């Protein structure tokens, strides 16, 4: 078994071969790398290997066969299985180049987020919020999830707007303030997703996270609502909240509250969220490349909603979700996708690798191969 220091030596061998244009040395390094991987050697510097693949693919003098051989070994390192079934489609005019689907389980069901919220509740607060804090703590003690409390908040606010409740629930502003505090700075998708998608063209991320700070250059469709948008239950319209917990409705001047509805309850959607789901459906149909992260079984209701919007002749990356990868592979092959890639992850490393030369974009291959990478044409 080699340790991290030995991995550094292997990387340096490739660097020297590229610098000297010593292709015999490069080929020997690829062969040795394959032997070490087959022997169970631990390779931890995945970002460095991805960068080596990118640089090798851009080297004008490196023989294509050697670049392909390196890509194949690194694909094994990342447990990538790529199958070229046809010619990948182009993005629809005005549509995204890549759509990332990472919305399967609302973070409001995450016990870690729930524990963080409980700790926030225990901090000293204003006296006027004490009753709301006690009520929320009691609900958590009774086993309610943050998702259930979010649904309860929307129903209570709707009842109040309709005149069916005795005053707005005093606990709602406490709940949304705490939710904003424990989700501050959370971005959708796995760590490193923004860097992995850099330079890929228009990107849309579908998420269930109530994010407050989407990454620059990436359009985030929060199918579970968002804390930085306020919703007036009376006018049934949404407007930017500008960081406030309760904003004034621009139409009627009444209170507008954050709109957060877990994706598990998507059968009930107020108008602004219905429009967001329609935008998500359009993005799925228009994008040439889908990146599906840690999906549930294809017969899951949300997974069915996604798959029903898959046009034929797309390329699809299914990353993570090893338990359901076989079922997704069968379903996607039946749908006639152009290129199908599965991998256990880690998602950001695999995605960055795939989008920098790890997936064929040229002629379709009749045979199904483990790595299936097309030959890169040289000028």
Short mmCIF file of N, CA, C and O in Angstrom, two decimals, residues 115-225:
data_model
loop_
_atom_site.label_atom_id
_atom_site.label_comp_id
_atom_site.label_asym_id
_atom_site.label_seq_id
_atom_site.Cartn_x
_atom_site.Cartn_y
_atom_site.Cartn_z
N UNK A 115 -31.11 20.01 15.37
CA UNK A 115 -30.33 20.21 16.60
C UNK A 115 -29.76 21.62 16.66
O UNK A 115 -29.72 22.25 17.72
N UNK A 116 -29.29 22.14 15.51
CA UNK A 116 -28.77 23.50 15.46
C UNK A 116 -29.87 24.50 15.79
O UNK A 116 -29.63 25.50 16.49
N UNK A 117 -31.07 24.23 15.31
CA UNK A 117 -32.20 25.12 15.61
C UNK A 117 -32.54 25.08 17.10
O UNK A 117 -32.83 26.12 17.71
N UNK A 118 -32.48 23.91 17.69
CA UNK A 118 -32.77 23.80 19.13
C UNK A 118 -31.74 24.59 19.94
O UNK A 118 -32.10 25.27 20.92
N UNK A 119 -30.47 24.51 19.55
CA UNK A 119 -29.44 25.29 20.23
C UNK A 119 -29.68 26.79 20.08
O UNK A 119 -29.48 27.57 21.01
N UNK A 120 -30.12 27.20 18.89
CA UNK A 120 -30.43 28.61 18.67
C UNK A 120 -31.57 29.05 19.58
O UNK A 120 -31.54 30.16 20.13
N UNK A 121 -32.58 28.20 19.73
CA UNK A 121 -33.70 28.54 20.60
C UNK A 121 -33.26 28.77 22.04
O UNK A 121 -33.84 29.59 22.75
N UNK A 122 -32.25 28.02 22.47
CA UNK A 122 -31.81 28.09 23.86
C UNK A 122 -31.01 29.35 24.16
O UNK A 122 -30.77 29.66 25.34
N UNK A 123 -30.61 30.09 23.14
CA UNK A 123 -29.85 31.32 23.39
C UNK A 123 -30.78 32.40 23.95
O UNK A 123 -31.98 32.41 23.68
N UNK A 124 -30.23 33.31 24.72
CA UNK A 124 -31.05 34.40 25.26
C UNK A 124 -31.71 35.19 24.14
O UNK A 124 -31.08 35.55 23.15
N UNK A 125 -33.00 35.46 24.28
CA UNK A 125 -33.73 36.20 23.26
C UNK A 125 -34.54 37.30 23.88
O UNK A 125 -34.60 37.46 25.10
N UNK A 126 -35.19 38.09 23.02
CA UNK A 126 -36.03 39.17 23.52
C UNK A 126 -37.20 38.60 24.31
O UNK A 126 -37.72 37.52 24.02
N UNK A 127 -37.63 39.36 25.32
CA UNK A 127 -38.72 38.89 26.17
C UNK A 127 -39.99 38.67 25.37
O UNK A 127 -40.76 37.74 25.63
N UNK A 128 -40.20 39.51 24.34
CA UNK A 128 -41.42 39.38 23.55
C UNK A 128 -41.44 38.09 22.74
O UNK A 128 -42.50 37.67 22.28
N UNK A 129 -40.28 37.47 22.55
CA UNK A 129 -40.21 36.23 21.76
C UNK A 129 -40.19 35.00 22.64
O UNK A 129 -40.14 33.88 22.12
N UNK A 130 -40.23 35.20 23.96
CA UNK A 130 -40.07 34.06 24.86
C UNK A 130 -41.18 33.03 24.67
O UNK A 130 -40.92 31.82 24.66
N UNK A 131 -42.42 33.50 24.52
CA UNK A 131 -43.54 32.56 24.37
C UNK A 131 -43.39 31.74 23.10
O UNK A 131 -43.64 30.53 23.09
N UNK A 132 -42.97 32.40 22.01
CA UNK A 132 -42.77 31.68 20.76
C UNK A 132 -41.66 30.66 20.86
O UNK A 132 -41.77 29.55 20.32
N UNK A 133 -40.60 31.01 21.56
CA UNK A 133 -39.49 30.07 21.76
C UNK A 133 -39.96 28.84 22.53
O UNK A 133 -39.58 27.72 22.22
N UNK A 134 -40.74 29.07 23.58
CA UNK A 134 -41.22 27.94 24.39
C UNK A 134 -42.12 27.03 23.57
O UNK A 134 -42.04 25.80 23.68
N UNK A 135 -42.98 27.62 22.74
CA UNK A 135 -43.88 26.80 21.92
C UNK A 135 -43.08 25.96 20.93
O UNK A 135 -43.35 24.76 20.76
N UNK A 136 -42.10 26.57 20.28
CA UNK A 136 -41.29 25.82 19.31
C UNK A 136 -40.50 24.72 20.00
O UNK A 136 -40.40 23.60 19.47
N UNK A 137 -39.94 25.01 21.17
CA UNK A 137 -39.21 23.98 21.90
C UNK A 137 -40.12 22.82 22.28
O UNK A 137 -39.71 21.65 22.20
N UNK A 138 -41.35 23.11 22.66
CA UNK A 138 -42.30 22.05 23.01
C UNK A 138 -42.62 21.18 21.80
O UNK A 138 -42.72 19.95 21.92
N UNK A 139 -42.77 21.81 20.64
CA UNK A 139 -43.05 21.03 19.43
C UNK A 139 -41.87 20.13 19.07
O UNK A 139 -42.06 18.98 18.65
N UNK A 140 -40.66 20.65 19.22
CA UNK A 140 -39.48 19.82 18.97
C UNK A 140 -39.42 18.66 19.96
O UNK A 140 -39.08 17.53 19.59
N UNK A 141 -39.76 18.93 21.21
CA UNK A 141 -39.80 17.86 22.22
C UNK A 141 -40.83 16.79 21.86
O UNK A 141 -40.65 15.61 22.17
N UNK A 142 -41.90 17.21 21.19
CA UNK A 142 -42.95 16.26 20.78
C UNK A 142 -42.56 15.50 19.51
O UNK A 142 -43.34 14.65 19.04
N UNK A 143 -41.40 15.79 18.93
CA UNK A 143 -40.92 15.06 17.76
C UNK A 143 -41.20 15.71 16.43
O UNK A 143 -40.92 15.11 15.37
N UNK A 144 -41.73 16.93 16.40
CA UNK A 144 -41.98 17.59 15.12
C UNK A 144 -40.66 17.94 14.45
O UNK A 144 -39.71 18.38 15.11
N UNK A 145 -40.60 17.77 13.15
CA UNK A 145 -39.44 18.18 12.37
C UNK A 145 -39.58 19.64 11.99
O UNK A 145 -40.68 20.23 12.08
N UNK A 146 -38.49 20.25 11.54
CA UNK A 146 -38.57 21.62 11.05
C UNK A 146 -39.48 21.71 9.82
O UNK A 146 -40.14 22.73 9.61
N UNK A 147 -39.52 20.64 9.03
CA UNK A 147 -40.42 20.61 7.88
C UNK A 147 -41.88 20.68 8.33
O UNK A 147 -42.69 21.43 7.76
N UNK A 148 -42.22 19.92 9.35
CA UNK A 148 -43.60 19.93 9.85
C UNK A 148 -43.95 21.30 10.44
O UNK A 148 -45.07 21.80 10.26
N UNK A 149 -42.99 21.92 11.13
CA UNK A 149 -43.26 23.25 11.70
C UNK A 149 -43.40 24.28 10.59
O UNK A 149 -44.24 25.19 10.67
N UNK A 150 -42.60 24.16 9.51
CA UNK A 150 -42.73 25.08 8.39
C UNK A 150 -44.10 24.98 7.76
O UNK A 150 -44.74 26.00 7.44
N UNK A 151 -44.60 23.76 7.58
CA UNK A 151 -45.94 23.57 7.03
C UNK A 151 -46.99 24.16 7.98
O UNK A 151 -47.93 24.84 7.55
N UNK A 152 -46.81 23.93 9.27
CA UNK A 152 -47.74 24.47 10.27
C UNK A 152 -47.73 26.00 10.23
O UNK A 152 -48.79 26.65 10.36
N UNK A 153 -46.55 26.59 10.03
CA UNK A 153 -46.46 28.04 9.97
C UNK A 153 -47.23 28.60 8.77
O UNK A 153 -47.98 29.57 8.90
N UNK A 154 -47.07 27.97 7.60
CA UNK A 154 -47.77 28.46 6.40
C UNK A 154 -49.29 28.35 6.57
O UNK A 154 -50.03 29.26 6.19
N UNK A 155 -49.74 27.25 7.16
CA UNK A 155 -51.18 27.08 7.35
C UNK A 155 -51.72 28.09 8.35
O UNK A 155 -52.81 28.65 8.17
N UNK A 156 -50.95 28.34 9.44
CA UNK A 156 -51.40 29.31 10.44
C UNK A 156 -51.45 30.72 9.87
O UNK A 156 -52.39 31.48 10.12
N UNK A 157 -50.45 31.09 9.08
CA UNK A 157 -50.43 32.41 8.47
C UNK A 157 -51.55 32.57 7.45
O UNK A 157 -52.15 33.64 7.34
N UNK A 158 -51.84 31.50 6.69
CA UNK A 158 -52.94 31.56 5.73
C UNK A 158 -54.28 31.72 6.45
O UNK A 158 -55.15 32.48 6.02
N UNK A 159 -54.45 31.00 7.56
CA UNK A 159 -55.68 31.12 8.33
C UNK A 159 -55.83 32.53 8.89
O UNK A 159 -56.92 33.11 8.89
N UNK A 160 -54.73 33.10 9.37
CA UNK A 160 -54.78 34.46 9.91
C UNK A 160 -55.16 35.46 8.82
O UNK A 160 -55.96 36.36 9.05
N UNK A 161 -54.58 35.31 7.63
CA UNK A 161 -54.89 36.22 6.53
C UNK A 161 -56.34 36.12 6.11
O UNK A 161 -56.93 37.10 5.64
N UNK A 162 -56.93 34.94 6.27
CA UNK A 162 -58.33 34.73 5.91
C UNK A 162 -59.29 35.11 7.04
O UNK A 162 -60.50 34.94 6.89
N UNK A 163 -58.75 35.60 8.16
CA UNK A 163 -59.59 35.98 9.28
C UNK A 163 -60.10 34.81 10.09
O UNK A 163 -61.07 34.94 10.85
N UNK A 164 -59.42 33.66 9.97
CA UNK A 164 -59.88 32.46 10.67
C UNK A 164 -59.08 32.19 11.94
O UNK A 164 -59.32 31.21 12.62
N UNK A 165 -58.12 33.06 12.25
CA UNK A 165 -57.29 32.86 13.44
C UNK A 165 -57.32 34.13 14.28
O UNK A 165 -57.53 35.23 13.77
N UNK A 166 -57.11 33.96 15.56
CA UNK A 166 -57.14 35.10 16.49
C UNK A 166 -55.77 35.76 16.53
O UNK A 166 -55.01 35.60 17.48
N UNK A 167 -55.44 36.53 15.50
CA UNK A 167 -54.15 37.20 15.47
C UNK A 167 -53.06 36.32 14.88
O UNK A 167 -53.12 35.09 14.97
N UNK A 168 -52.05 36.93 14.27
CA UNK A 168 -50.98 36.16 13.65
C UNK A 168 -50.22 35.37 14.72
O UNK A 168 -50.07 35.82 15.85
N UNK A 169 -49.75 34.16 14.37
CA UNK A 169 -49.04 33.35 15.37
C UNK A 169 -47.74 34.01 15.79
O UNK A 169 -46.86 34.28 14.97
N UNK A 170 -47.60 34.27 17.10
CA UNK A 170 -46.43 34.98 17.60
C UNK A 170 -45.16 34.19 17.42
O UNK A 170 -44.07 34.76 17.44
N UNK A 171 -45.28 32.88 17.24
CA UNK A 171 -44.09 32.05 17.12
C UNK A 171 -43.51 32.05 15.71
O UNK A 171 -42.37 31.61 15.50
N UNK A 172 -44.26 32.52 14.71
CA UNK A 172 -43.81 32.40 13.32
C UNK A 172 -42.54 33.20 13.07
O UNK A 172 -41.60 32.72 12.42
N UNK A 173 -42.49 34.45 13.61
CA UNK A 173 -41.29 35.25 13.36
C UNK A 173 -40.08 34.65 14.06
O UNK A 173 -38.96 34.72 13.55
N UNK A 174 -40.31 34.01 15.23
CA UNK A 174 -39.21 33.34 15.92
C UNK A 174 -38.72 32.16 15.08
O UNK A 174 -37.51 31.94 14.91
N UNK A 175 -39.65 31.40 14.53
CA UNK A 175 -39.28 30.23 13.73
C UNK A 175 -38.45 30.64 12.51
O UNK A 175 -37.38 30.07 12.25
N UNK A 176 -38.92 31.63 11.76
CA UNK A 176 -38.20 32.02 10.55
C UNK A 176 -36.87 32.70 10.87
O UNK A 176 -35.91 32.55 10.12
N UNK A 177 -36.80 33.43 11.97
CA UNK A 177 -35.52 34.03 12.38
C UNK A 177 -34.51 32.94 12.70
O UNK A 177 -33.34 33.01 12.30
N UNK A 178 -34.94 31.90 13.41
CA UNK A 178 -34.04 30.80 13.73
C UNK A 178 -33.63 30.03 12.51
O UNK A 178 -32.46 29.62 12.36
N UNK A 179 -34.58 29.82 11.59
CA UNK A 179 -34.26 29.09 10.36
C UNK A 179 -33.24 29.86 9.54
O UNK A 179 -32.30 29.28 8.97
N UNK A 180 -33.39 31.18 9.47
CA UNK A 180 -32.43 31.99 8.74
C UNK A 180 -31.04 31.88 9.39
O UNK A 180 -30.02 31.79 8.71
N UNK A 181 -31.01 31.87 10.72
CA UNK A 181 -29.73 31.82 11.43
C UNK A 181 -29.01 30.51 11.20
O UNK A 181 -27.79 30.49 10.97
N UNK A 182 -29.71 29.39 11.23
CA UNK A 182 -29.03 28.08 11.13
C UNK A 182 -28.74 27.68 9.69
O UNK A 182 -27.99 26.73 9.46
N UNK A 183 -29.34 28.38 8.71
CA UNK A 183 -29.06 28.06 7.31
C UNK A 183 -28.21 29.14 6.64
O UNK A 183 -27.99 29.09 5.43
N UNK A 184 -27.72 30.12 7.40
CA UNK A 184 -26.95 31.23 6.82
C UNK A 184 -25.72 30.70 6.08
O UNK A 184 -24.97 29.89 6.61
N UNK A 185 -25.55 31.17 4.85
CA UNK A 185 -24.37 30.79 4.08
C UNK A 185 -24.46 29.44 3.41
O UNK A 185 -23.53 29.01 2.75
N UNK A 186 -25.59 28.73 3.56
CA UNK A 186 -25.73 27.41 2.95
C UNK A 186 -25.98 27.58 1.46
O UNK A 186 -26.86 28.33 1.05
N UNK A 187 -25.18 26.89 0.64
CA UNK A 187 -25.37 26.88 -0.80
C UNK A 187 -25.87 25.52 -1.23
O UNK A 187 -25.59 24.52 -0.58
N UNK A 188 -26.62 25.45 -2.32
CA UNK A 188 -27.17 24.16 -2.75
C UNK A 188 -26.09 23.22 -3.27
O UNK A 188 -25.06 23.65 -3.77
N UNK A 189 -26.35 21.94 -3.15
CA UNK A 189 -25.45 20.95 -3.71
C UNK A 189 -24.25 20.66 -2.84
O UNK A 189 -24.07 21.26 -1.79
N UNK A 190 -23.40 19.74 -3.25
CA UNK A 190 -22.23 19.36 -2.46
C UNK A 190 -21.17 20.43 -2.47
O UNK A 190 -21.15 21.31 -3.32
N UNK A 191 -20.27 20.36 -1.52
CA UNK A 191 -19.15 21.30 -1.46
C UNK A 191 -18.34 21.21 -2.75
O UNK A 191 -18.08 20.14 -3.27
N UNK A 192 -17.95 22.35 -3.28
CA UNK A 192 -17.17 22.38 -4.50
C UNK A 192 -17.99 22.40 -5.77
O UNK A 192 -17.43 22.43 -6.87
N UNK A 193 -19.31 22.41 -5.66
CA UNK A 193 -20.16 22.37 -6.85
C UNK A 193 -19.95 23.60 -7.72
O UNK A 193 -19.87 23.51 -8.94
N UNK A 194 -19.85 24.76 -7.10
CA UNK A 194 -19.67 26.00 -7.87
C UNK A 194 -18.41 25.94 -8.72
O UNK A 194 -18.43 26.27 -9.91
N UNK A 195 -17.31 25.51 -8.12
CA UNK A 195 -16.04 25.41 -8.86
C UNK A 195 -16.14 24.38 -9.97
O UNK A 195 -15.61 24.57 -11.07
N UNK A 196 -16.82 23.29 -9.70
CA UNK A 196 -16.93 22.23 -10.71
C UNK A 196 -17.71 22.69 -11.93
O UNK A 196 -17.45 22.24 -13.05
N UNK A 197 -18.66 23.60 -11.74
CA UNK A 197 -19.51 24.05 -12.84
C UNK A 197 -19.01 25.31 -13.50
O UNK A 197 -19.62 25.80 -14.45
N UNK A 198 -17.90 25.85 -13.01
CA UNK A 198 -17.39 27.11 -13.54
C UNK A 198 -17.05 26.97 -15.02
O UNK A 198 -16.37 26.05 -15.44
N UNK A 199 -17.56 27.91 -15.82
CA UNK A 199 -17.25 27.93 -17.25
C UNK A 199 -18.07 27.00 -18.10
O UNK A 199 -17.80 26.86 -19.30
N UNK A 200 -19.09 26.36 -17.53
CA UNK A 200 -19.89 25.40 -18.29
C UNK A 200 -21.04 26.04 -19.05
O UNK A 200 -21.79 25.36 -19.73
N UNK A 201 -21.21 27.36 -18.91
CA UNK A 201 -22.34 28.01 -19.55
C UNK A 201 -23.49 28.15 -18.57
O UNK A 201 -23.30 27.97 -17.37
N UNK A 202 -24.69 28.47 -19.04
CA UNK A 202 -25.82 28.64 -18.13
C UNK A 202 -26.08 27.35 -17.33
O UNK A 202 -26.16 26.27 -17.89
N UNK A 203 -26.16 27.50 -16.01
CA UNK A 203 -26.37 26.36 -15.12
C UNK A 203 -27.57 26.66 -14.24
O UNK A 203 -27.71 27.76 -13.71
N UNK A 204 -28.44 25.68 -14.09
CA UNK A 204 -29.59 25.78 -13.19
C UNK A 204 -29.48 24.68 -12.16
O UNK A 204 -29.24 23.52 -12.51
N UNK A 205 -29.63 25.02 -10.89
CA UNK A 205 -29.62 24.05 -9.80
C UNK A 205 -31.02 23.96 -9.22
O UNK A 205 -31.61 24.98 -8.85
N UNK A 206 -31.56 22.75 -9.16
CA UNK A 206 -32.85 22.51 -8.52
C UNK A 206 -32.57 21.97 -7.13
O UNK A 206 -31.92 20.94 -6.98
N UNK A 207 -33.05 22.66 -6.11
CA UNK A 207 -32.74 22.27 -4.75
C UNK A 207 -33.95 22.42 -3.85
O UNK A 207 -34.86 23.19 -4.15
N UNK A 208 -33.93 21.69 -2.75
CA UNK A 208 -34.95 21.84 -1.72
C UNK A 208 -34.48 22.72 -0.59
O UNK A 208 -35.22 23.00 0.34
N UNK A 209 -33.21 23.19 -0.66
CA UNK A 209 -32.66 24.04 0.40
C UNK A 209 -33.30 25.42 0.38
O UNK A 209 -33.42 26.02 -0.68
N UNK A 210 -33.66 25.95 1.54
CA UNK A 210 -34.14 27.35 1.59
C UNK A 210 -32.97 28.30 1.60
O UNK A 210 -32.72 29.01 2.57
N UNK A 211 -32.18 28.31 0.52
CA UNK A 211 -30.92 29.04 0.50
C UNK A 211 -31.16 30.54 0.50
O UNK A 211 -32.19 31.03 0.04
N UNK A 212 -30.18 31.28 1.02
CA UNK A 212 -30.27 32.74 1.05
C UNK A 212 -29.16 33.41 0.25
O UNK A 212 -29.18 34.61 0.10
N UNK A 213 -28.20 32.65 -0.25
CA UNK A 213 -27.09 33.26 -0.99
C UNK A 213 -26.64 32.41 -2.15
O UNK A 213 -25.58 31.81 -2.09
N UNK A 214 -27.40 32.32 -3.24
CA UNK A 214 -26.98 31.48 -4.37
C UNK A 214 -25.68 31.96 -4.99
O UNK A 214 -25.34 33.15 -4.92
N UNK A 215 -24.94 31.03 -5.57
CA UNK A 215 -23.63 31.35 -6.13
C UNK A 215 -23.77 32.18 -7.40
O UNK A 215 -24.73 32.03 -8.16
N UNK A 216 -22.80 33.05 -7.63
CA UNK A 216 -22.81 33.88 -8.82
C UNK A 216 -22.68 33.01 -10.06
O UNK A 216 -21.92 32.06 -10.08
N UNK A 217 -23.45 33.34 -11.10
CA UNK A 217 -23.38 32.61 -12.35
C UNK A 217 -24.20 31.34 -12.38
O UNK A 217 -24.23 30.64 -13.39
N UNK A 218 -24.86 31.01 -11.29
CA UNK A 218 -25.70 29.82 -11.24
C UNK A 218 -27.10 30.23 -10.82
O UNK A 218 -27.29 30.89 -9.80
N UNK A 219 -28.09 29.86 -11.62
CA UNK A 219 -29.48 30.14 -11.26
C UNK A 219 -29.97 29.02 -10.34
O UNK A 219 -29.88 27.84 -10.68
N UNK A 220 -30.44 29.38 -9.17
CA UNK A 220 -30.91 28.41 -8.20
C UNK A 220 -32.43 28.49 -8.11
O UNK A 220 -32.98 29.55 -7.81
N UNK A 221 -33.09 27.39 -8.41
CA UNK A 221 -34.55 27.30 -8.25
C UNK A 221 -34.82 26.53 -6.97
O UNK A 221 -34.59 25.33 -6.89
N UNK A 222 -35.28 27.24 -5.96
CA UNK A 222 -35.53 26.64 -4.65
C UNK A 222 -36.96 26.13 -4.62
O UNK A 222 -37.89 26.87 -4.29
N UNK A 223 -37.12 24.85 -4.95
CA UNK A 223 -38.46 24.27 -5.03
C UNK A 223 -39.12 24.16 -3.67
O UNK A 223 -40.32 23.93 -3.58
N UNK A 224 -38.32 24.29 -2.62
CA UNK A 224 -38.89 24.27 -1.28
C UNK A 224 -39.08 25.66 -0.70
O UNK A 224 -39.26 25.80 0.51
N UNK A 225 -39.05 26.70 -1.54
CA UNK A 225 -39.17 28.06 -1.05
C UNK A 225 -37.83 28.64 -0.68
O UNK A 225 -36.81 27.98 -0.79
#
